[in-house]
Amino acid sequence: MSEQPKLASLDDSIVGRLPSHAQSLFAAKTEKKLTFADLAERLGRSEVAVAAIFYGQATASPEDVKVLAEVLGLDETTLRAQVGGVFPDRGRAGPMPPVEPLIYRLYEIVQNYGYAYKAVINEKFGDGIMSAIAFSTTVDKEVDNDGVAWVNIKLRGKWLPFTRF
Amino acid sequence: MSEQPKLASLDDSIVGRLPSHAQSLFAAKTEKKLTFADLAERLGRSEVAVAAIFYGQATASPEDVKVLAEVLGLDETTLRAQVGGVFPDRGRAGPMPPVEPLIYRLYEIVQNYGYAYKAVINEKFGDGIMSAIAFSTTVDKEVDNDGVAWVNIKLRGKWLPFTRF
Amino acid sequence: MSEQPKLASLDDSIVGRLPSHAQSLFAAKTEKKLTFADLAERLGRSEVAVAAIFYGQATASPEDVKVLAEVLGLDETTLRAQVGGVFPDRGRAGPMPPVEPLIYRLYEIVQNYGYAYKAVINEKFGDGIMSAIAFSTTVDKEVDNDGVAWVNIKLRGKWLPFTRF
Amino acid sequence: MSEQPKLASLDDSIVGRLPSHAQSLFAAKTEKKLTFADLAERLGRSEVAVAAIFYGQATASPEDVKVLAEVLGLDETTLRAQVGGVFPDRGRAGPMPPVEPLIYRLYEIVQNYGYAYKAVINEKFGDGIMSAIAFSTTVDKEVDNDGVAWVNIKLRGKWLPFTRF
Amino acid sequence: MSEQPKLASLDDSIVGRLPSHAQSLFAAKTEKKLTFADLAERLGRSEVAVAAIFYGQATASPEDVKVLAEVLGLDETTLRAQVGGVFPDRGRAGPMPPVEPLIYRLYEIVQNYGYAYKAVINEKFGDGIMSAIAFSTTVDKEVDNDGVAWVNIKLRGKWLPFTRF
Amino acid sequence: MSEQPKLASLDDSIVGRLPSHAQSLFAAKTEKKLTFADLAERLGRSEVAVAAIFYGQATASPEDVKVLAEVLGLDETTLRAQVGGVFPDRGRAGPMPPVEPLIYRLYEIVQNYGYAYKAVINEKFGDGIMSAIAFSTTVDKEVDNDGVAWVNIKLRGKWLPFTRF
Amino acid sequence: MSEQPKLASLDDSIVGRLPSHAQSLFAAKTEKKLTFADLAERLGRSEVAVAAIFYGQATASPEDVKVLAEVLGLDETTLRAQVGGVFPDRGRAGPMPPVEPLIYRLYEIVQNYGYAYKAVINEKFGDGIMSAIAFSTTVDKEVDNDGVAWVNIKLRGKWLPFTRF
Amino acid sequence: MSEQPKLASLDDSIVGRLPSHAQSLFAAKTEKKLTFADLAERLGRSEVAVAAIFYGQATASPEDVKVLAEVLGLDETTLRAQVGGVFPDRGRAGPMPPVEPLIYRLYEIVQNYGYAYKAVINEKFGDGIMSAIAFSTTVDKEVDNDGVAWVNIKLRGKWLPFTRF
Amino acid sequence: MSEQPKLASLDDSIVGRLPSHAQSLFAAKTEKKLTFADLAERLGRSEVAVAAIFYGQATASPEDVKVLAEVLGLDETTLRAQVGGVFPDRGRAGPMPPVEPLIYRLYEIVQNYGYAYKAVINEKFGDGIMSAIAFSTTVDKEVDNDGVAWVNIKLRGKWLPFTRF
Amino acid sequence: MSEQPKLASLDDSIVGRLPSHAQSLFAAKTEKKLTFADLAERLGRSEVAVAAIFYGQATASPEDVKVLAEVLGLDETTLRAQVGGVFPDRGRAGPMPPVEPLIYRLYEIVQNYGYAYKAVINEKFGDGIMSAIAFSTTVDKEVDNDGVAWVNIKLRGKWLPFTRF
């Protein structure tokens, strides 16, 4: 694959599963040649959160909308209606089990280590769950001494103990 | 829920899906009142990896077997045959989609943010995947200033670009 | 159906999906002719929570174990090992979609009114979820003026807003 | 997320699963900046019932149609044809198991506590079901002394005993 | 619900699963304000059979087409091409398991009593099946002395014994 | 197939899905050479209801238990514990979609005519469902003038209108 | 593969899905070194029908039982109870879609040519089905002039036209 | 059902699953009032093969295209591009399990007799499969002495033994 | 089937699952009468890789885009935007299990020999996987001495051992 | 992972899906410390074929049985009955989609490149399939100049053109 920078864009065969703003946001991002890292810096948010807004999996605050409209050259009123006034209908971006190899690997981690996570977390925290709502996540690139690249994903979720009732 | 320490044990309704060593390892761990953190320290491995050995999702080296046998009071020869001489048949510990709430939350993260991860990772690394094989993971407990507990999960996987052919 | 009091017991064809303590608890309850209401009163917990302990869907505190052992005439040490030292492996009691008519009706409520609940809750609370973990529930019987019985189920869950990140 | 009031609107990727009136009703509601609480007050119905009408999961009486047309500024004749003359084709608004986190939590309650509800209800009422048809439901917001918000959902269904035949 | 007569119409979200004549037939029926009972009387057929023609689940004879065209004010030639010259592609009107509550109840009867029907029918008739092809069915309304309405569905199918070969 | 009378018995490969009383009841029925018609006459119930008791899909009253024990030569106390003190866990006797040809034909009727039934019933009764709980059913054998046998199944369920709320 | 004659036997991993007589019949057949062709000749039935009796998919007449017991050296009374007094619970011998390559090929024929069969049969016979109950089938071996073997399967089913009602 | 000849046509709700030539071929066939038998005679092929071409499940040779264009009054060049230059994407004409009753009966034959076919074929031919590729099939109508119609389907496939390697 | 050369083209019923460039690439290839072998030679890549680009399963380098545009007579800028600036959304070209007979045979190889591959690879390489990302594949045609054609597929993937952590 | 040689053995949680000879063969192989390469050399067969015999996916000739019995120290008569007299019931060794990471990667290759293989094979061979029956496969280890290991899998299958009929 080419070494030159590439921008994530929207595969048009996935469009039907996403809210309509996904198309206009991705088109503007492609035209402006902006990465999610560029946008994340402007919005003061995580890159994953910004990409999640594009895919209709996260909400944008009024300030986010303002900045996004400005940076992407979109009409702020329209954008506000699209992503600022909507409660996302999450979870429908792709099929489960995932068929995209990159996403499948994340799924496989849950499949293989799910019970191991549960056992370790239960011992450390008790009976409960790590929230996926009161939650944040980041992706970082690491290059080791041999020049090998590694992906570092951090998941941070609030601990929610099961209520006694 | 009670504040006193608890040990993760094996729900007997899950036994049929696991290799037979899962039962003997968990039974010994319960009897010795050892946590996965205790075992991880003795083995010099991640707690998740140790739990994964118990669930038949990871391999134990000869040294691991030796230490485990010693710490858990199990016969080393038997244990070596069970976990030292086996290539794990991974992925069958639980149903997918997960029904256990703790594991479901991890699945939900993949479901909601899968495409966002893909977009961000593609922009940072190019076309490829984060390996789930050349991979490690840890779980940490964080207590913030308000005394609220947070779960921190780190995933670190080698970057594998798609080969041109 | 007979008007005389009946006790919920364990259908033996469901046993394989449940932890082994389910059988001994139900057997003792049947022998002692105790309802979940009787047990709930003794434990100071909701009837649903007590039944959930029986089905391996909730944890029992050390005090719960003590009282249960006493009331049901079970050995406390054994019971403590079974339900006091276990992190439940939830969600596997029955198939989904449910095939039991009573449980199916609850499922149907989610199927029919799921989006209506989401719309109303989003408007009242914003973007987030009602927790099913920091959660309690009760069942009450109401008989109206015409002598018609009504089931009242209350669900109370903590509001968890999606974190901005 | 922003603290300012938001209105639930219709994610356009869900449109294909809903009757066509869903789009016109939601569009009018958005334009009039009305919440389901506003509409419920005008119609003298539960907010959930009103939202259910929007999603094609409940019927509107001729009076409901009249009021809705008036409040939303829609043509009454058209609206009558759309929602007043239709027997809803229920149950198709979203996938099951739900992928939307808010709806999934309700599903999870059924998955985890289904058999517990059945046991408790059977003991209180006998052999039968709680109707999901002769049924009503409400959503209430509670803020506790610590300022924490809680969602209260009430389900009330007629008791239907299995007929002896 | 309103007491005034209503006509079954076609939920437009189901249209994609039905042959195109479903839309024109339902539209004409709505305009003419005719019930299936009205049409059944004119065609000399069961109401269920007439509704099944509308949903593409049954065939119309040339005489049926003639009468339908006349009664519904449709062009006979067009209608003949649509429903008179077609072998229906049955079974695709709705999802299975059904999500519509009314249809689900019929499904539930099969789910709960399927083996009971088989046992009773085998004892009465031997080894074979009740045909669903050489088959007729009716729906009747009964109001008992207390003014309670009951639905009576009759299924009548030819007995087909398994051939010895 | 042989013309001589046969008795429905229990296929032993289905046993794991049924409550344990299914085996003892069927064994006794086989030994006593009794048909469900014989038992139904003795119990004053429908044959389908009696068969449903055998398959764990319906409850037996104390009187039913007494008669069944007497007729089948079973110990009344044991039988009472098995079928008199149990709330059936319905819906698990066979897979859905059914694979047994006789049961599949009933399923196919729902699949093909489900929407037709809904349309006709909605027009006759309004918006609601036919209950499968306040419900009875019978099977009758008819032999027409040509000596051809026909199966007649009658379903009678209480009409439940959707509640306005 | 070896050219010497082989006998179809029962894969023991399939046993749980079959009635218990499958094991004893196959064991006796293996011991007696009899093919299904041998048995078919003795019973005056098709080989497929005989194999279907072994797999619990067809019934044996009293005469069949007598001959089978004699030929296979089994106790007639026991065998009569097992296969002579049972209404088969068909359709559960293997998973669908089939995973066995030989059976999959038959499934693939239905998958690829199903609509072609329907079109041709509709034109030849009208609107109806070919019965799979009033049905027989045979398998023949053909060796062409080049010494190539061909499998010939014949399916013969009664034509059942859809009833007008 | 009417006794007058009918032509199989294309249910427009199935169109999305078929290649685009299906529509033009069926339309022309309907206009020319030709049966598959008529076309088969002209092409010198089996009726099933001709119908399979229409449904995109078989290929047409250049000669087939020429004759089809002529007989159906279609432009040969266009038709050649559509069906003469295409490798069919088979297997997607209908859902599996089939919901169309006629096709379901064929599926049921595989479901019920699959293992019986395998046993008989293994004994006659050894370890291998009947090819569904080097394969032909025909449908014939038989009317017996009582005037009863029977469908005769013949499947003929090359025997393919498993290779030793 | 005709012996004259044919070109793989795009079945229009599969279009909805593929990125939009699939249509323009296939159309140009058809017009230019080019095989994948022709294109592979021009691009210096494997035929499978080139076909995978067409189906949106692989990326094209800037040089690939240039050559493809030239050879296929497409606008380079447009093509670059379509296939040069996109990270493929892989895995959605067809259903799994595959219904296309050719693809099903590959799936069947995995189904039948999957565990055999695992056992042999584990013994040769240890605990790990063959990468499907750092991977290449070729298809070759072999004609043996009897004039019989054989397909040779080679899969070459990097060995990835499970990391110890 | 340890560098010392390991032997593939049988995960006891998979035993229920395999024929009973799988256990005795694997146990003997483990005791004799033999690899599949050792056995393949003795039998003159591919390692994959030998492993497939162990998993019940391939047949053993009488000579194979003789050698296997000798090498593994098993009773030849017993072994002959187990693997020499059985037509394998293939395809049930593991779930599909595979959950084992190694097997999943093979599945993913089919998922991603299935249509690319089809297009290339169709162009090289015409309309047909690569047989998975008249088929052989090998696994080889390659170590490149950088000391990196690669897995080479070869699939060789007979070309089967679709028959014209």
GROMACS .gro file of C-alpha atoms in nm, chain E residues 20-86:
model
   67
  680SER     CA    1  -4.743  -0.491  -0.641
  681HIS     CA    2  -5.113  -0.569  -0.671
  682ALA     CA    3  -5.136  -0.552  -0.292
  683GLN     CA    4  -5.110  -0.175  -0.302
  684SER     CA    5  -5.370  -0.115  -0.570
  685LEU     CA    6  -5.619  -0.357  -0.417
  686PHE     CA    7  -5.590  -0.210  -0.069
  687ALA     CA    8  -5.609   0.145  -0.204
  688ALA     CA    9  -5.930   0.068  -0.394
  689LYS     CA   10  -6.079  -0.114  -0.095
  690THR     CA   11  -6.006   0.185   0.127
  691GLU     CA   12  -6.158   0.426  -0.122
  692LYS     CA   13  -6.469   0.213  -0.163
  693LYS     CA   14  -6.490   0.168   0.213
  694LEU     CA   15  -6.535  -0.205   0.178
  695THR     CA   16  -6.455  -0.465   0.440
  696PHE     CA   17  -6.323  -0.811   0.363
  697ALA     CA   18  -6.663  -0.937   0.475
  698ASP     CA   19  -6.824  -0.726   0.202
  699LEU     CA   20  -6.585  -0.862  -0.057
  700ALA     CA   21  -6.617  -1.220   0.064
  701GLU     CA   22  -6.991  -1.204   0.024
  702ARG     CA   23  -6.956  -1.076  -0.330
  703LEU     CA   24  -6.698  -1.340  -0.423
  704GLY     CA   25  -6.865  -1.625  -0.239
  705ARG     CA   26  -6.541  -1.698  -0.060
  706SER     CA   27  -6.406  -1.692   0.295
  707GLU     CA   28  -6.293  -1.355   0.427
  708VAL     CA   29  -5.953  -1.503   0.503
  709ALA     CA   30  -5.918  -1.623   0.145
  710VAL     CA   31  -6.004  -1.277   0.013
  711ALA     CA   32  -5.754  -1.110   0.245
  712ALA     CA   33  -5.500  -1.371   0.139
  713ILE     CA   34  -5.550  -1.269  -0.225
  714PHE     CA   35  -5.475  -0.911  -0.125
  715TYR     CA   36  -5.153  -1.020   0.046
  716GLY     CA   37  -5.048  -1.238  -0.245
  717GLN     CA   38  -5.099  -1.562  -0.056
  718ALA     CA   39  -5.387  -1.703  -0.260
  719THR     CA   40  -5.503  -1.709  -0.620
  720ALA     CA   41  -5.807  -1.547  -0.771
  721SER     CA   42  -6.009  -1.730  -1.034
  722PRO     CA   43  -6.113  -1.545  -1.351
  723GLU     CA   44  -6.458  -1.498  -1.194
  724ASP     CA   45  -6.299  -1.358  -0.878
  725VAL     CA   46  -6.100  -1.113  -1.086
  726LYS     CA   47  -6.410  -1.002  -1.270
  727VAL     CA   48  -6.606  -0.943  -0.953
  728LEU     CA   49  -6.315  -0.778  -0.774
  729ALA     CA   50  -6.256  -0.540  -1.065
  730GLU     CA   51  -6.620  -0.450  -1.071
  731VAL     CA   52  -6.665  -0.403  -0.700
  732LEU     CA   53  -6.339  -0.219  -0.648
  733GLY     CA   54  -6.365  -0.010  -0.962
  734LEU     CA   55  -6.038  -0.140  -1.105
  735ASP     CA   56  -5.951  -0.216  -1.463
  736GLU     CA   57  -6.026  -0.584  -1.516
  737THR     CA   58  -5.750  -0.645  -1.768
  738THR     CA   59  -5.485  -0.498  -1.545
  739LEU     CA   60  -5.613  -0.684  -1.246
  740ARG     CA   61  -5.629  -1.008  -1.439
  741ALA     CA   62  -5.262  -0.968  -1.531
  742GLN     CA   63  -5.174  -0.894  -1.172
  743VAL     CA   64  -5.367  -1.150  -0.974
  744GLY     CA   65  -5.529  -1.374  -1.231
  745GLY     CA   66  -5.214  -1.473  -1.413
  746VAL     CA   67  -4.984  -1.525  -1.124
   0.00000   0.00000   0.00000
